[in-house]
Amino acid sequence: MNRLLDELRGPVPPRAHDARAIAALAANPGCARRAVLDAAGVDKDGTARHLGFPAPFGQSQFAITRGNAFEALVKENGCAELLRLLRELLGLPVAQVGYQDVENVGSHLRASHTRALIDRAVRDRDDSAVFYDHPLLGLEIAGHTSYLEPDVLAFQLGGRFHIVEIKSFAVIDGQAEPEKVAAAARQSAVYVLALRALLEDLGHAPERVSHDVVLVCPENFANRPVATLVDVRRQLAVLRRQLARMTRVDRLLEGLPPGLTFSLAPDAEGVPTRSAGELAEALSQVPARYAPDCLSTCDLCMFCRDEARSCGSTDLLGRQVRDRLGGVAGMSEALGLAEGTVEPAEDQEEIAGVLRLANRLREECLA
Amino acid sequence: MSALLALAQLRAVRDGVAQPVTTVRHCHVADRPMVFVPLKLAGEAAAPLGAMVGTDPEHPRLLVVPQPRNRDLRFAFAGELAEVLLPYVEGFGKTTETVERKSGEPYERCLDAPQIVVPNRPAVAFTGLLGRSTRFRRADGPYPVHPSVPLLGRWLTYFADRSAQPGSSLLLAATEALGAHWATGQSGLEDANLAALLGWIDPPAGMDGRRAAEEAEDPLLWPPAGPATDPGFDNEVLGPAIRAYEEAPTARAVERISEALRTQLEPTWRLVWRAVELLRALPEGSRVGDRWEADRGSFTRFTERIAEGGPPQARRDGAVSAAARLAGLERARAAYDVQRAYDDPLVMAEYRLSGEAFAGVVTAAEPERFEGEGRSRKLRPLVTVRTDDPVRLAPGTAVGSPDRKGHGAEVVEVAGGEVVLKVTKGMGRGRTPAPGAVPEPGERVCYTSLTDDFQTSAALPDPEETPWTHGGPPAEYVPDDDDAREEWA
Ligand code: SF4
């Protein structure tokens, strides 16, 4: 299967998934196109660009600067401020805390260094608390190990670990934007899973990693950080399900034509050798399941939306609308059923009745 | 989401233009609304970057914060915004009418109220945050600000809070107001883009809605309607302009930032006014006036609260007031839904589709029919209505009708496309029904089980009697020095 995936990707290195990308995997679990591309480690962003459908996911320098500044503040002086917050939050009698920056070793050693540090922490079981900054964690996705470089910390005390995620959106009078909290929870769940996998691999109990992650955000309008526990059990469950589904990607691969590839192999100038047309043709071989949510989660959204438009799919209007239309896939078909110009199939009698009534009511009220 | 709405969307796709989902307008549009288009600095909760504000579409006031991280400049911005907004708002407090009440003293109510229109829901949230970050400031003490700043904060908080009330029109988000009246050929997510939404509703000549919406997604042609800015603009235009200002805070540097922000604000400014005009052009629903009256009442009470020197709104609601507020919002939501249906046959059609309402023609009527004997003898006319609607009303269900005020009936029987009703209310005091009180054969009528009288919510204790399980009675919120000094970094 790996050979097949390599072929799909072409002679370019597989794209590492960051936690954001992994968290987004769970966003549209029904999409085969995305499952296959992710399993093969295809660069979706590059693909979208080459197709002429870049995703509108820019980031403002102001947001980046602010995020970095806040993170630096929280980590200042060996995470002194963070320690204070955790002491209050977890009710821990921590006097001293160690700080291990895994980034200090060369990048090729970081994964093994992280591994060794975590292993030692569990074995020694001493009472000192330790922050592990910039750990490098691996997570198996569809047979490939993806490396995650969290901007988060793992906090360890007495052999128990908490993932600490620093975000720069504000908590104002105890409330933050729910979508942002949800996104942070999804991301943290990825780290919890990766750290648990590591412990398990080392022969330790994975439950040593708490499902309560520590979210650190600025409070109100100042820069002062505040810490909150977020339970990510639900996110973990969704993630596990989705990852399990991706290991079954072989079934999705079975139906694909032989020799299919999404290769972005560049020429001497760095431009992909294949034409955008060929690439689009190749993509269309793997069925997508476009939904408006893709617009905020998947790099291929503009391409898939365009495709859904050209085939007049009811998906364009959103899942709710599609459900309301009784799952009828084509917009003109649904309209035809409503206006009585299309004969309903056997299983469409009911929805056709509703649509015809809706149509009559509209005509009557707007006459 | 109903099949009717889904159908309207399908039509919009086919015809290339948004389709009406109402026959009348359900929000109030003021004669002289104030449009407010704020921008905030990316990555910050409530750091204003600039705004366009005013009541004259031809003459917006442009407010700019040349260095959005600078606290003094932010308060200067708040002060300038107050200069525009407060006279507008306070102007409405001056003319009042006396309202007589059946029980209780007559009271004063403002004849009209202010209306603020912002581009979208995030702008409403930002308005609330701007209010939150300014209302506790003080004109005296260690970090004095201009006295207008905390007052502005209280008003902004008031408007943002009030906008959670279904049916209120004091603070409108243009995307939501438009979305309540038109269905487009795109998803709800895409409708949140004001330019794209208006592209569908009112495409430029020679262009269809989808094309116009597509064009609207290009941030170079149509900058985002805020408060978030386009990251490309931040990185390529605004960033360098702010750096230039930091190096040399000259009038020219400020001008450069102003001009940059103007390019981002002006298109949205025009769109919001376009939205106001489109909404204004719709015929007003008959119950819009009642809801605006409630808005005027609410506005009057808040004006009085400020005049009496009441404290700024608390940071958080206590348990009882939070519960009371939620119950109030639920009631308002239910009332708003019913009122819209009574005002608008196309909204009523939703309930006809679900079987909670039906329309048809009267085939028989027995106006002088009585039930009971002696003193309990009552006038109970029967009316038979023929309908093609899929009626799902059980015998005994009380129904009302948008055609007759105060009229009430009860379902007797539903069978074979005919509904037999017994009229129970609204026939006058005479021995026989008042003229016109009972529908006559041949008349088109509509009945529904939706009614406007709601169960009052489970009685909530007064705030002073909050049970200890809910934190006990809240201490009245008295803002302290820390509130006034709170960092706004
Ligand atoms: S954008 Fe396309 S590939 Fe991505 S999840 Fe949506 S449908 Fe699938």
Short mmCIF file of N, CA and C in Angstrom, two decimals, chain B residues 162-274:
data_model
loop_
_atom_site.label_atom_id
_atom_site.label_comp_id
_atom_site.label_asym_id
_atom_site.label_seq_id
_atom_site.Cartn_x
_atom_site.Cartn_y
_atom_site.Cartn_z
N ARG B 162 -28.54 44.57 23.40
CA ARG B 162 -29.90 44.64 22.89
C ARG B 162 -30.05 43.88 21.57
N SER B 163 -28.97 43.80 20.82
CA SER B 163 -29.06 43.15 19.51
C SER B 163 -29.28 41.64 19.65
N ALA B 164 -29.09 41.11 20.88
CA ALA B 164 -29.36 39.69 21.08
C ALA B 164 -30.87 39.44 21.16
N GLN B 165 -31.64 40.50 21.32
CA GLN B 165 -33.09 40.39 21.46
C GLN B 165 -33.73 40.18 20.08
N PRO B 166 -34.34 39.03 19.85
CA PRO B 166 -34.94 38.81 18.53
C PRO B 166 -35.99 39.88 18.24
N GLY B 167 -35.93 40.43 17.05
CA GLY B 167 -36.91 41.43 16.66
C GLY B 167 -36.52 42.85 16.99
N SER B 168 -35.42 43.03 17.73
CA SER B 168 -34.97 44.39 18.01
C SER B 168 -34.24 44.97 16.81
N SER B 169 -34.41 46.25 16.58
CA SER B 169 -33.76 46.89 15.43
C SER B 169 -32.86 48.05 15.84
N LEU B 170 -32.49 48.13 17.10
CA LEU B 170 -31.64 49.25 17.51
C LEU B 170 -30.24 49.12 16.93
N LEU B 171 -29.72 47.91 16.90
CA LEU B 171 -28.43 47.65 16.26
C LEU B 171 -28.63 46.52 15.28
N LEU B 172 -28.47 46.83 14.00
CA LEU B 172 -28.68 45.82 12.97
C LEU B 172 -27.36 45.42 12.33
N ALA B 173 -27.21 44.12 12.07
CA ALA B 173 -26.09 43.66 11.24
C ALA B 173 -26.63 43.49 9.83
N ALA B 174 -26.02 44.20 8.88
CA ALA B 174 -26.57 44.23 7.52
C ALA B 174 -26.73 42.82 6.93
N THR B 175 -25.72 41.97 7.13
CA THR B 175 -25.83 40.62 6.53
C THR B 175 -27.04 39.88 7.09
N GLU B 176 -27.30 40.03 8.37
CA GLU B 176 -28.42 39.30 8.96
C GLU B 176 -29.76 39.86 8.52
N ALA B 177 -29.84 41.18 8.48
CA ALA B 177 -31.09 41.80 8.07
C ALA B 177 -31.40 41.42 6.62
N LEU B 178 -30.39 41.44 5.77
CA LEU B 178 -30.62 41.06 4.37
C LEU B 178 -30.98 39.58 4.28
N GLY B 179 -30.22 38.77 5.02
CA GLY B 179 -30.43 37.32 4.97
C GLY B 179 -31.82 36.91 5.44
N ALA B 180 -32.45 37.75 6.26
CA ALA B 180 -33.80 37.43 6.73
C ALA B 180 -34.84 37.70 5.65
N HIS B 181 -34.45 38.34 4.58
CA HIS B 181 -35.41 38.72 3.55
C HIS B 181 -35.15 38.13 2.17
N TRP B 182 -33.91 37.65 1.96
CA TRP B 182 -33.59 37.06 0.67
C TRP B 182 -32.84 35.74 0.83
N ALA B 183 -33.05 34.85 -0.12
CA ALA B 183 -32.26 33.62 -0.17
C ALA B 183 -31.35 33.70 -1.39
N THR B 184 -30.09 33.37 -1.20
CA THR B 184 -29.14 33.44 -2.31
C THR B 184 -28.83 32.04 -2.83
N GLY B 185 -28.04 32.01 -3.87
CA GLY B 185 -27.62 30.73 -4.44
C GLY B 185 -26.31 30.23 -3.86
N GLN B 186 -25.96 30.69 -2.68
CA GLN B 186 -24.73 30.20 -2.05
C GLN B 186 -25.05 29.77 -0.61
N SER B 187 -24.04 29.23 0.08
CA SER B 187 -24.28 28.71 1.43
C SER B 187 -24.36 29.84 2.45
N GLY B 188 -24.86 29.51 3.62
CA GLY B 188 -24.95 30.49 4.69
C GLY B 188 -23.59 31.05 5.06
N LEU B 189 -22.59 30.18 5.01
CA LEU B 189 -21.23 30.61 5.32
C LEU B 189 -20.77 31.72 4.37
N GLU B 190 -21.08 31.53 3.10
CA GLU B 190 -20.67 32.53 2.10
C GLU B 190 -21.53 33.79 2.20
N ASP B 191 -22.75 33.62 2.69
CA ASP B 191 -23.63 34.79 2.87
C ASP B 191 -23.09 35.76 3.93
N ALA B 192 -22.18 35.28 4.78
CA ALA B 192 -21.62 36.16 5.81
C ALA B 192 -20.72 37.23 5.21
N ASN B 193 -20.36 37.05 3.93
CA ASN B 193 -19.59 38.07 3.23
C ASN B 193 -20.57 39.08 2.62
N LEU B 194 -20.59 40.28 3.18
CA LEU B 194 -21.59 41.28 2.79
C LEU B 194 -21.56 41.57 1.28
N ALA B 195 -20.35 41.70 0.74
CA ALA B 195 -20.24 42.02 -0.68
C ALA B 195 -20.82 40.90 -1.53
N ALA B 196 -20.55 39.65 -1.14
CA ALA B 196 -21.05 38.52 -1.91
C ALA B 196 -22.58 38.43 -1.79
N LEU B 197 -23.06 38.65 -0.58
CA LEU B 197 -24.51 38.60 -0.34
C LEU B 197 -25.23 39.65 -1.20
N LEU B 198 -24.69 40.86 -1.19
CA LEU B 198 -25.31 41.92 -1.99
C LEU B 198 -25.13 41.65 -3.48
N GLY B 199 -24.04 40.96 -3.81
CA GLY B 199 -23.84 40.58 -5.21
C GLY B 199 -25.01 39.73 -5.71
N TRP B 200 -25.48 38.84 -4.88
CA TRP B 200 -26.63 38.01 -5.25
C TRP B 200 -27.93 38.80 -5.24
N ILE B 201 -28.08 39.67 -4.26
CA ILE B 201 -29.36 40.38 -4.11
C ILE B 201 -29.51 41.47 -5.17
N ASP B 202 -28.40 42.13 -5.43
CA ASP B 202 -28.48 43.31 -6.28
C ASP B 202 -27.25 43.35 -7.20
N PRO B 203 -27.15 42.40 -8.12
CA PRO B 203 -25.94 42.35 -8.95
C PRO B 203 -25.85 43.58 -9.86
N PRO B 204 -24.63 44.01 -10.15
CA PRO B 204 -24.48 45.14 -11.06
C PRO B 204 -25.04 44.78 -12.44
N ALA B 205 -25.44 45.81 -13.18
CA ALA B 205 -26.02 45.58 -14.50
C ALA B 205 -25.11 44.70 -15.35
N GLY B 206 -25.69 43.77 -16.03
CA GLY B 206 -24.93 42.94 -16.96
C GLY B 206 -24.19 41.80 -16.28
N MET B 207 -24.45 41.57 -15.00
CA MET B 207 -23.75 40.51 -14.31
C MET B 207 -24.77 39.68 -13.54
N ASP B 208 -24.57 38.37 -13.47
CA ASP B 208 -25.52 37.63 -12.66
C ASP B 208 -24.98 37.50 -11.23
N GLY B 209 -25.85 37.05 -10.34
CA GLY B 209 -25.52 37.03 -8.92
C GLY B 209 -24.29 36.21 -8.62
N ARG B 210 -24.17 35.07 -9.27
CA ARG B 210 -23.03 34.23 -8.94
C ARG B 210 -21.71 34.89 -9.34
N ARG B 211 -21.71 35.51 -10.51
CA ARG B 211 -20.51 36.21 -10.99
C ARG B 211 -20.18 37.34 -9.98
N ALA B 212 -21.20 38.09 -9.63
CA ALA B 212 -20.99 39.22 -8.72
C ALA B 212 -20.45 38.73 -7.38
N ALA B 213 -20.98 37.60 -6.90
CA ALA B 213 -20.52 37.07 -5.62
C ALA B 213 -19.07 36.58 -5.74
N GLU B 214 -18.75 36.02 -6.88
CA GLU B 214 -17.39 35.54 -7.09
C GLU B 214 -16.40 36.70 -7.05
N GLU B 215 -16.79 37.76 -7.72
CA GLU B 215 -15.94 38.95 -7.74
C GLU B 215 -15.78 39.50 -6.32
N ALA B 216 -16.86 39.40 -5.56
CA ALA B 216 -16.86 39.96 -4.20
C ALA B 216 -15.90 39.21 -3.29
N GLU B 217 -15.48 38.01 -3.69
CA GLU B 217 -14.56 37.25 -2.85
C GLU B 217 -13.11 37.67 -3.06
N ASP B 218 -12.86 38.50 -4.06
CA ASP B 218 -11.50 38.97 -4.29
C ASP B 218 -11.23 40.16 -3.37
N PRO B 219 -10.33 39.97 -2.39
CA PRO B 219 -10.13 41.05 -1.42
C PRO B 219 -9.53 42.32 -2.03
N LEU B 220 -8.97 42.19 -3.23
CA LEU B 220 -8.43 43.40 -3.85
C LEU B 220 -9.56 44.24 -4.43
N LEU B 221 -10.61 43.59 -4.91
CA LEU B 221 -11.76 44.33 -5.43
C LEU B 221 -12.70 44.73 -4.29
N TRP B 222 -12.94 43.78 -3.38
CA TRP B 222 -13.87 44.01 -2.29
C TRP B 222 -13.20 43.64 -0.98
N PRO B 223 -12.60 44.59 -0.31
CA PRO B 223 -11.96 44.28 0.98
C PRO B 223 -12.99 43.67 1.92
N PRO B 224 -12.54 42.79 2.82
CA PRO B 224 -13.48 42.21 3.77
C PRO B 224 -14.23 43.30 4.53
N ALA B 225 -15.48 43.02 4.90
CA ALA B 225 -16.31 44.04 5.54
C ALA B 225 -15.96 44.26 7.00
N GLY B 226 -14.87 43.66 7.46
CA GLY B 226 -14.41 43.89 8.82
C GLY B 226 -15.16 43.05 9.83
N PRO B 227 -14.87 43.24 11.12
CA PRO B 227 -13.76 44.03 11.64
C PRO B 227 -12.38 43.45 11.28
N ALA B 228 -12.33 42.17 10.88
CA ALA B 228 -11.04 41.60 10.48
C ALA B 228 -10.63 42.18 9.14
N THR B 229 -9.35 42.45 8.99
CA THR B 229 -8.85 43.00 7.74
C THR B 229 -8.31 41.87 6.86
N ASP B 230 -8.03 42.19 5.62
CA ASP B 230 -7.45 41.22 4.70
C ASP B 230 -5.96 41.04 5.06
N PRO B 231 -5.53 39.81 5.32
CA PRO B 231 -4.12 39.60 5.70
C PRO B 231 -3.14 40.16 4.67
N GLY B 232 -3.50 40.07 3.40
CA GLY B 232 -2.64 40.63 2.35
C GLY B 232 -2.46 42.13 2.54
N PHE B 233 -3.55 42.80 2.85
CA PHE B 233 -3.50 44.24 3.09
C PHE B 233 -2.63 44.54 4.32
N ASP B 234 -2.81 43.76 5.37
CA ASP B 234 -2.01 43.95 6.58
C ASP B 234 -0.52 43.85 6.26
N ASN B 235 -0.18 42.80 5.52
CA ASN B 235 1.24 42.53 5.30
C ASN B 235 1.87 43.48 4.29
N GLU B 236 1.12 43.83 3.26
CA GLU B 236 1.75 44.62 2.21
C GLU B 236 1.53 46.12 2.33
N VAL B 237 0.43 46.53 2.91
CA VAL B 237 0.13 47.97 2.93
C VAL B 237 0.19 48.55 4.35
N LEU B 238 -0.60 47.95 5.22
CA LEU B 238 -0.73 48.53 6.55
C LEU B 238 0.56 48.40 7.37
N GLY B 239 1.16 47.21 7.33
CA GLY B 239 2.38 46.98 8.11
C GLY B 239 3.44 48.04 7.83
N PRO B 240 3.83 48.20 6.56
CA PRO B 240 4.82 49.22 6.25
C PRO B 240 4.38 50.63 6.64
N ALA B 241 3.10 50.93 6.49
CA ALA B 241 2.62 52.28 6.83
C ALA B 241 2.73 52.52 8.34
N ILE B 242 2.42 51.49 9.14
CA ILE B 242 2.53 51.66 10.59
C ILE B 242 4.00 51.80 10.99
N ARG B 243 4.85 51.01 10.34
CA ARG B 243 6.29 51.13 10.65
C ARG B 243 6.80 52.54 10.32
N ALA B 244 6.35 53.07 9.20
CA ALA B 244 6.77 54.43 8.82
C ALA B 244 6.32 55.43 9.88
N TYR B 245 5.12 55.23 10.40
CA TYR B 245 4.61 56.12 11.44
C TYR B 245 5.46 56.00 12.70
N GLU B 246 5.87 54.77 13.02
CA GLU B 246 6.67 54.58 14.23
C GLU B 246 8.01 55.28 14.11
N GLU B 247 8.56 55.23 12.90
CA GLU B 247 9.85 55.88 12.71
C GLU B 247 9.72 57.39 12.76
N ALA B 248 8.67 57.90 12.18
CA ALA B 248 8.46 59.35 12.19
C ALA B 248 6.97 59.64 12.23
N PRO B 249 6.45 59.90 13.43
CA PRO B 249 5.00 60.10 13.56
C PRO B 249 4.55 61.46 13.04
N THR B 250 4.69 61.65 11.77
CA THR B 250 4.34 62.94 11.17
C THR B 250 2.93 62.92 10.65
N ALA B 251 2.43 64.09 10.29
CA ALA B 251 1.11 64.20 9.70
C ALA B 251 1.04 63.37 8.42
N ARG B 252 2.16 63.35 7.71
CA ARG B 252 2.15 62.59 6.46
C ARG B 252 2.02 61.10 6.71
N ALA B 253 2.69 60.65 7.77
CA ALA B 253 2.60 59.22 8.10
C ALA B 253 1.18 58.85 8.48
N VAL B 254 0.52 59.75 9.23
CA VAL B 254 -0.87 59.50 9.62
C VAL B 254 -1.74 59.46 8.37
N GLU B 255 -1.47 60.41 7.48
CA GLU B 255 -2.23 60.50 6.25
C GLU B 255 -2.12 59.21 5.43
N ARG B 256 -0.92 58.67 5.42
CA ARG B 256 -0.68 57.44 4.66
C ARG B 256 -1.55 56.30 5.22
N ILE B 257 -1.60 56.21 6.54
CA ILE B 257 -2.42 55.16 7.15
C ILE B 257 -3.90 55.42 6.91
N SER B 258 -4.29 56.69 7.05
CA SER B 258 -5.69 57.05 6.80
C SER B 258 -6.12 56.63 5.40
N GLU B 259 -5.27 56.96 4.44
CA GLU B 259 -5.65 56.64 3.06
C GLU B 259 -5.73 55.14 2.86
N ALA B 260 -4.79 54.43 3.49
CA ALA B 260 -4.81 52.97 3.37
C ALA B 260 -6.11 52.41 3.94
N LEU B 261 -6.48 52.90 5.11
CA LEU B 261 -7.70 52.39 5.75
C LEU B 261 -8.94 52.80 4.97
N ARG B 262 -8.88 53.97 4.38
CA ARG B 262 -10.03 54.43 3.61
C ARG B 262 -10.34 53.45 2.47
N THR B 263 -9.28 52.96 1.83
CA THR B 263 -9.50 52.02 0.72
C THR B 263 -10.21 50.76 1.22
N GLN B 264 -9.97 50.39 2.49
CA GLN B 264 -10.58 49.17 3.02
C GLN B 264 -11.98 49.42 3.55
N LEU B 265 -12.24 50.65 3.99
CA LEU B 265 -13.52 50.93 4.63
C LEU B 265 -14.59 51.42 3.65
N GLU B 266 -14.15 52.19 2.68
CA GLU B 266 -15.14 52.87 1.84
C GLU B 266 -16.06 51.91 1.08
N PRO B 267 -15.52 50.84 0.47
CA PRO B 267 -16.43 49.92 -0.24
C PRO B 267 -17.50 49.36 0.70
N THR B 268 -17.10 49.01 1.92
CA THR B 268 -18.07 48.45 2.86
C THR B 268 -19.08 49.50 3.29
N TRP B 269 -18.58 50.71 3.51
CA TRP B 269 -19.48 51.83 3.84
C TRP B 269 -20.59 51.92 2.81
N ARG B 270 -20.22 51.88 1.54
CA ARG B 270 -21.23 51.99 0.49
C ARG B 270 -22.17 50.79 0.49
N LEU B 271 -21.60 49.61 0.74
CA LEU B 271 -22.44 48.41 0.76
C LEU B 271 -23.49 48.47 1.88
N VAL B 272 -23.07 48.95 3.04
CA VAL B 272 -24.02 48.99 4.15
C VAL B 272 -25.16 49.95 3.81
N TRP B 273 -24.83 51.07 3.23
CA TRP B 273 -25.90 52.00 2.84
C TRP B 273 -26.79 51.40 1.76
N ARG B 274 -26.18 50.65 0.87
CA ARG B 274 -26.95 49.97 -0.17
C ARG B 274 -27.94 49.01 0.51
#
